[in-house]
Short mmCIF file of C-alpha atoms and ligand atoms in Angstrom, two decimals:
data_model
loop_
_atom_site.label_atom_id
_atom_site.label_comp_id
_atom_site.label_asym_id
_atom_site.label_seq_id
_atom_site.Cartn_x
_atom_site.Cartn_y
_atom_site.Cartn_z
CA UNK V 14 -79.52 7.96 -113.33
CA UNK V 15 -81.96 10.81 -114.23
CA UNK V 16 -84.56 10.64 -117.27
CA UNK V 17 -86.58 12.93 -118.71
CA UNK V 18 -90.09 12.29 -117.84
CA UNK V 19 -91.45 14.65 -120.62
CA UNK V 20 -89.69 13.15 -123.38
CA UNK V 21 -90.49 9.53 -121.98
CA UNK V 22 -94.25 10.78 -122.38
CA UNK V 23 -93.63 11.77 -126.13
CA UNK V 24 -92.68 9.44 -127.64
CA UNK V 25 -95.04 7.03 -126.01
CA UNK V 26 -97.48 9.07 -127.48
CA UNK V 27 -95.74 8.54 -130.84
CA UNK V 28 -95.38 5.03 -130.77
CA UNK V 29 -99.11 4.46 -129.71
CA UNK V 30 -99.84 6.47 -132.87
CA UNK V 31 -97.94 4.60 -134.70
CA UNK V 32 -99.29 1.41 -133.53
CA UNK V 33 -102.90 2.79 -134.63
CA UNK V 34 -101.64 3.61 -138.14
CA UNK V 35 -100.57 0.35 -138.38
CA UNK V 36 -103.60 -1.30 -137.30
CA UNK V 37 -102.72 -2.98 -133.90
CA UNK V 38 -104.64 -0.42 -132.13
CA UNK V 39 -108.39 -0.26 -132.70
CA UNK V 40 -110.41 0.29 -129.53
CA UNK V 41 -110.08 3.34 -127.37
CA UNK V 42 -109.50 0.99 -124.03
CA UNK V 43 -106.40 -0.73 -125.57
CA UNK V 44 -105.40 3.14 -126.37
CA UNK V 45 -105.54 4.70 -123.65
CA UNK V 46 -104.07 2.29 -121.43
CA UNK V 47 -100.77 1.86 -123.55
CA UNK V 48 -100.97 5.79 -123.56
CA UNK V 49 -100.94 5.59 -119.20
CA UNK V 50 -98.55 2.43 -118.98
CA UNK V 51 -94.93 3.37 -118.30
CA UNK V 52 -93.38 0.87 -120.33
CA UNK V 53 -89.38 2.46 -119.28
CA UNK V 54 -90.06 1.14 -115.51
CA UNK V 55 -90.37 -2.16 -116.81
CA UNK V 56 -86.86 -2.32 -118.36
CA UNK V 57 -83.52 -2.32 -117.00
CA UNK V 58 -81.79 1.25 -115.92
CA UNK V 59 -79.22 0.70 -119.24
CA UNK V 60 -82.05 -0.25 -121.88
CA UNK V 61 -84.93 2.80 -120.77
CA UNK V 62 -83.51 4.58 -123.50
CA UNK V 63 -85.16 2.35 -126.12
CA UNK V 64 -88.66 1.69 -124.41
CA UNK V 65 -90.52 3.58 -126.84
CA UNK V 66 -88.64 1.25 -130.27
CA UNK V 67 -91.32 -1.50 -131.21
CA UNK V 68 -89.17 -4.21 -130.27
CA UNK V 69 -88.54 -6.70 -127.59
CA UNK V 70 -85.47 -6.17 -125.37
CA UNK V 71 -83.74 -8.41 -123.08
CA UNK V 72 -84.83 -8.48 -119.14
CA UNK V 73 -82.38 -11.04 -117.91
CA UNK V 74 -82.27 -14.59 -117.18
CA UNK V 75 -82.59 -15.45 -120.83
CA UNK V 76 -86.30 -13.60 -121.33
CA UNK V 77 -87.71 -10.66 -123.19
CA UNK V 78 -90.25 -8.16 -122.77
CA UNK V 79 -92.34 -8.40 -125.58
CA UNK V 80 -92.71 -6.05 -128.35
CA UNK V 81 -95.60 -3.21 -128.15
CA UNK V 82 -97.21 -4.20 -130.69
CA UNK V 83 -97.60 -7.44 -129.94
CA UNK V 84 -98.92 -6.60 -126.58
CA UNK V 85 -101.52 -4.47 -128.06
CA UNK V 86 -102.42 -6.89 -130.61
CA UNK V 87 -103.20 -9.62 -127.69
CA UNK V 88 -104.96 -7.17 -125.95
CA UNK V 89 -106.76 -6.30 -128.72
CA UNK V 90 -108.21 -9.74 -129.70
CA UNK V 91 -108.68 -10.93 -125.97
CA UNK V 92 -111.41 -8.67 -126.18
CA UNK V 93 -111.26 -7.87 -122.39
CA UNK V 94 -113.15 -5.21 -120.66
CA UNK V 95 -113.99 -3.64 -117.41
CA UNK V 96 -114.22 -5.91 -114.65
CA UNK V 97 -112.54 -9.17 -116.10
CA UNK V 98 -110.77 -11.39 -114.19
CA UNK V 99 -107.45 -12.09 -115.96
CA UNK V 100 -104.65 -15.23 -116.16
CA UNK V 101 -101.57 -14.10 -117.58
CA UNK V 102 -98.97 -16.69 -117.72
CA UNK V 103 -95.05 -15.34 -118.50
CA UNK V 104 -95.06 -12.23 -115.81
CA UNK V 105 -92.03 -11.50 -117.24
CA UNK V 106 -91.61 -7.69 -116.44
CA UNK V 107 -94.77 -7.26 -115.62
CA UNK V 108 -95.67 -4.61 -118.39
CA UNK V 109 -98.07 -6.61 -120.61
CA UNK V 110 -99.84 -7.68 -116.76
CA UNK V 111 -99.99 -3.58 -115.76
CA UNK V 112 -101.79 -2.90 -119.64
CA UNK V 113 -104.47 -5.25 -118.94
CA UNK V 114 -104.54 -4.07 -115.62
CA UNK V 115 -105.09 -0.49 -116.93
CA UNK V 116 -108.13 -2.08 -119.31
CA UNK V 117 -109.87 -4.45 -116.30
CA UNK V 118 -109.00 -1.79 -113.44
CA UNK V 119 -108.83 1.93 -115.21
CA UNK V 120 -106.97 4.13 -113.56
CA UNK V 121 -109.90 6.36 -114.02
CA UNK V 122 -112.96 4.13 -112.75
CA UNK V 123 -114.11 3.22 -108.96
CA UNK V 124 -112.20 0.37 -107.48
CA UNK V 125 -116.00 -1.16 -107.21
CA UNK V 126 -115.54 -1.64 -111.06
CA UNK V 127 -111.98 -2.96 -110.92
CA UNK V 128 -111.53 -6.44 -112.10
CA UNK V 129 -108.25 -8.62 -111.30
CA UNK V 130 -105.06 -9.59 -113.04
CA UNK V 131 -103.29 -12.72 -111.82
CA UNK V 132 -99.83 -13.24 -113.33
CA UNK V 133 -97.70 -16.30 -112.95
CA UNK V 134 -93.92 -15.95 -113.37
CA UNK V 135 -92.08 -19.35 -113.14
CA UNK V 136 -88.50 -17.70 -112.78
CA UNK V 137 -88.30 -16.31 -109.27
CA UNK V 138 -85.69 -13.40 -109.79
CA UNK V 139 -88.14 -11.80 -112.36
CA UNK V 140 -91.34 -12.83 -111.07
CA UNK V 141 -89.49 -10.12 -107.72
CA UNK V 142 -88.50 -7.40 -110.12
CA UNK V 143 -91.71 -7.60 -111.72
CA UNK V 144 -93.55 -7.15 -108.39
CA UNK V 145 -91.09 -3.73 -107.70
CA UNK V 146 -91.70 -2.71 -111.17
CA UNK V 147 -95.42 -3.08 -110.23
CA UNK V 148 -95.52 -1.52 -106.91
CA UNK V 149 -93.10 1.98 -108.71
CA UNK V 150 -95.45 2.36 -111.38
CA UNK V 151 -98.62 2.22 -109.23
CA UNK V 152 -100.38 -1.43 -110.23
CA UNK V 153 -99.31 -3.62 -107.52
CA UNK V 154 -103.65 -3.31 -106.33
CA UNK V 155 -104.28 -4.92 -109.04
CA UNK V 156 -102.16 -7.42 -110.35
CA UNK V 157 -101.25 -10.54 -108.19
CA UNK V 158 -97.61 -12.16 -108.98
CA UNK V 159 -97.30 -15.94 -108.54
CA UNK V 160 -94.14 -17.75 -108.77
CA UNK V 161 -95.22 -21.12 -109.98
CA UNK V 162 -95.12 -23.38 -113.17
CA UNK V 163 -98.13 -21.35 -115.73
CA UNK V 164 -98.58 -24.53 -117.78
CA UNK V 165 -100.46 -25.32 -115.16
CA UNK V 166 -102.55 -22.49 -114.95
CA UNK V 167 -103.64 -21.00 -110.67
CA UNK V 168 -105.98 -22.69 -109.90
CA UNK V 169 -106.51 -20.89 -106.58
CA UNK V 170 -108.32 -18.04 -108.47
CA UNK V 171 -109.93 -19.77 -111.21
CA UNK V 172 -112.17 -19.40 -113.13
CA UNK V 173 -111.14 -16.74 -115.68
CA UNK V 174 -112.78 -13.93 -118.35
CA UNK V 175 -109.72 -14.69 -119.65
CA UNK V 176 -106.31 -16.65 -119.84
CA UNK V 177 -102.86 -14.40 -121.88
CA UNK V 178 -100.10 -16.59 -122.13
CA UNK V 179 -97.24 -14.88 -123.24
CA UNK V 180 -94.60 -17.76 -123.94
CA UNK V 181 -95.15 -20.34 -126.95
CA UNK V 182 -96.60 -23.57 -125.43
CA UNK V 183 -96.67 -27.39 -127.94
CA UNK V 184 -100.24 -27.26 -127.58
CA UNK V 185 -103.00 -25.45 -125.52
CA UNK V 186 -102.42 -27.21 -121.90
CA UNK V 187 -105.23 -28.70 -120.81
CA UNK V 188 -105.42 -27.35 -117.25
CA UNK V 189 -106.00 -23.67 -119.06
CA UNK V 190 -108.92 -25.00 -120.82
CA UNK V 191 -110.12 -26.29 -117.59
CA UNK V 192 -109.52 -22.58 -115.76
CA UNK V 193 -111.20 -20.36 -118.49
CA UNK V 194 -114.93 -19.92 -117.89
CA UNK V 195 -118.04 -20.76 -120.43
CA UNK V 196 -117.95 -17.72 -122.74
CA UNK V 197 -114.18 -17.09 -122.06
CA UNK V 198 -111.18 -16.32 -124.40
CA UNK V 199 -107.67 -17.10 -124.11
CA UNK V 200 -105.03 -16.06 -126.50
CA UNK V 201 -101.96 -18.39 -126.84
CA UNK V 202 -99.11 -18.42 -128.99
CA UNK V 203 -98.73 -21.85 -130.33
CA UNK V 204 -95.69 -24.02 -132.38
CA UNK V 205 -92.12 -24.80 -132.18
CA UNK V 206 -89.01 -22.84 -131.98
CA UNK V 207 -89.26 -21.65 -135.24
CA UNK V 208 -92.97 -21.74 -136.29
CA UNK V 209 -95.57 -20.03 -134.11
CA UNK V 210 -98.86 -19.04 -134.34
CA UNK V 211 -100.84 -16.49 -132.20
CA UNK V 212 -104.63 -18.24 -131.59
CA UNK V 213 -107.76 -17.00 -129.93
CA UNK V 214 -109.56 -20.02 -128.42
CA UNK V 215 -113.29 -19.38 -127.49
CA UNK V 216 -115.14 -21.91 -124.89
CA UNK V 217 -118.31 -21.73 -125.50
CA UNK V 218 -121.42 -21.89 -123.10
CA UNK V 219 -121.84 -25.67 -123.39
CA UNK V 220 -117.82 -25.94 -122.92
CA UNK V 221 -116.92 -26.37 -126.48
CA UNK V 222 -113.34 -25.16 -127.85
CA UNK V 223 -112.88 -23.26 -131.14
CA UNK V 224 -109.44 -22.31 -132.21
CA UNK V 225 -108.58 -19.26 -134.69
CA UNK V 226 -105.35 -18.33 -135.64
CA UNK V 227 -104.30 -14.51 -136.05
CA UNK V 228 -100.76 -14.24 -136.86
CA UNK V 229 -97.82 -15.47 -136.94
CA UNK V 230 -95.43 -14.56 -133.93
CA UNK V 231 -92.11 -15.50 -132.36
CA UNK V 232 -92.12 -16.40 -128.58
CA UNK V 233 -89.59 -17.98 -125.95
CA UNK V 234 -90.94 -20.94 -124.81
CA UNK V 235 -93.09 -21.63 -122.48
CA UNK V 236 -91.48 -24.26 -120.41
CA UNK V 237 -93.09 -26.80 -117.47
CA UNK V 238 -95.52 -29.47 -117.26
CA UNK V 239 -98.12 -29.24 -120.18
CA UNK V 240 -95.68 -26.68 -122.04
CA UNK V 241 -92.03 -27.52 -123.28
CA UNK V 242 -89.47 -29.30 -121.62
CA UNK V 243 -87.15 -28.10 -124.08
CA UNK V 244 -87.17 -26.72 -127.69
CA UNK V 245 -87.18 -29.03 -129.73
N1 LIG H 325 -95.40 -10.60 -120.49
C1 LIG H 325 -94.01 -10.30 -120.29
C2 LIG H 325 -93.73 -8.82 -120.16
O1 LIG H 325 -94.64 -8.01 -120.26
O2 LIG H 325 -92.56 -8.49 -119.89
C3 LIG H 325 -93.12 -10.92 -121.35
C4 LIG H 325 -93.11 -12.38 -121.23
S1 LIG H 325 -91.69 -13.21 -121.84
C5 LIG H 325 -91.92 -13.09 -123.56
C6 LIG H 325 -92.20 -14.87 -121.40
C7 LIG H 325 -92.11 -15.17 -119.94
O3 LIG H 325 -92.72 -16.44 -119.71
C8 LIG H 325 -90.68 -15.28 -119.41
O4 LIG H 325 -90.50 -14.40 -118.34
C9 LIG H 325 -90.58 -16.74 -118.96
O5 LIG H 325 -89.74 -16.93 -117.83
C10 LIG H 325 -92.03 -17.05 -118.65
N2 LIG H 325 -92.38 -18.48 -118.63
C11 LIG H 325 -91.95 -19.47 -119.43
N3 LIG H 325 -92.53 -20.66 -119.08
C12 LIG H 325 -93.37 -20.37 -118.03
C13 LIG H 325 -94.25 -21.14 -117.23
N4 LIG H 325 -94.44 -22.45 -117.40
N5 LIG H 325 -94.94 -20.51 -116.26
C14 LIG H 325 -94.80 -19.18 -116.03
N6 LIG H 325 -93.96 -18.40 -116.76
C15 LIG H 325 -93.26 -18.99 -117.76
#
């Protein structure tokens, strides 16, 4: 199927303005990275059409992409920067992983300055298309796939600037808290089927945990050992 590149690059740039009239996009790092992340070679060939509508679209096996603006939004209050290593958890397409990427490893900026993004995907079908999607769109340097059970966190690379989960979990798990450093942020959507709220949680230097809530938000769950076994 052929698309038209230019277009594709137009109204990115008119959703991103959007997104800063409407407040999800402050800082110029959170800009310009969902101004250089391809968000169509995340999606299916039949849905690329409707990459650019603020809304989440199915990626198969029962998940979503989330929308832009909430990607932006968790970017935006991670707070992350140059350098950072990252823990996503929910790979799902791996567009919200190649957006931090862009933020911790700029397209623009010396490898030497690159940070890391590792995302873990616990369905193995997308955790594969998300590595092609990846590798096509030029991030696979940068952002490590794991197939494994998030709730749990990877301990192989830990510990992290900071932990994205991108599925609602019953409560923070507690190997996360264990995996973010002293001074670190994560930013978890928390609650039930129906009720969920986005948090920041802040460890500070003596390993305390402070919880703030942001926003409401609607999530699939985030399913395993320390998140949901099922809705309830
Ligand atoms: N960040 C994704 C993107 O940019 O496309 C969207 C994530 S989607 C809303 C949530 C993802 O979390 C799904 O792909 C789902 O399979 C995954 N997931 C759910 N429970 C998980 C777990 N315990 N570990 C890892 N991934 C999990």
């Amino acid at each position: 199927m052929r698309y038209d590149y230019e277009s594709m690059a137009d109204k990115r740039r008119r959703l991103v303005e959007k997104l800063v009239r409407e407040g999800y996009i402050h800082s110029e790092k959170v800009l310009s990275a969902m101004l250089r992340v391809p968000r169509e070679e995340f999606l299916p060939e039949d849905l690329r059409h409707l990459a650019y509508e603020d809304t989440p679209l199915p990626i198969g096996m029962g998940q979503t992409i989330s929308a832009p603006h909430m990607v932006a939004l968790m970017c935006e209050v991670a707070d992350l920067d140059v350098g950072m290593k990252v823990l996503e958890v929910g790979t799902g397409s791996g567009y919200h992983a190649a957006v931090i990427a862009e933020i911790v490893a700029p397209s623009n900026r010396s490898r030497e300055e690159w940070g890391h993004v590792y995302s873990i995907e616990r369905v193995p079908e997308l955790a594969k298309k998300a590595m092609e999607n990846l590798r096509r769109s030029g991030y696979a340097d940068r952002v490590t796939v794991i197939i494994g059970d998030g709730s749990k966190g990877y301990p192989d690379a830990a510990p992290y600037d900071r932990i994205i989960v991108t599925a609602a979990a019953p409560d923070i798990p507690k190997p996360l808290i264990e995996q973010l450093k002293k001074g670190g942020k994560m930013v978890i959507p928390i609650g039930t089927r129906y009720l969920q709220y986005l948090y920041v949680v802040e460890k500070d230097k003596d390993g305390r945990i402070k919880k703030k809530p942001v926003t409401s938000c609607l999530f699939v769950p985030l399913i395993g050992e320390y998140g949901w076994k099922e809705w309830e």
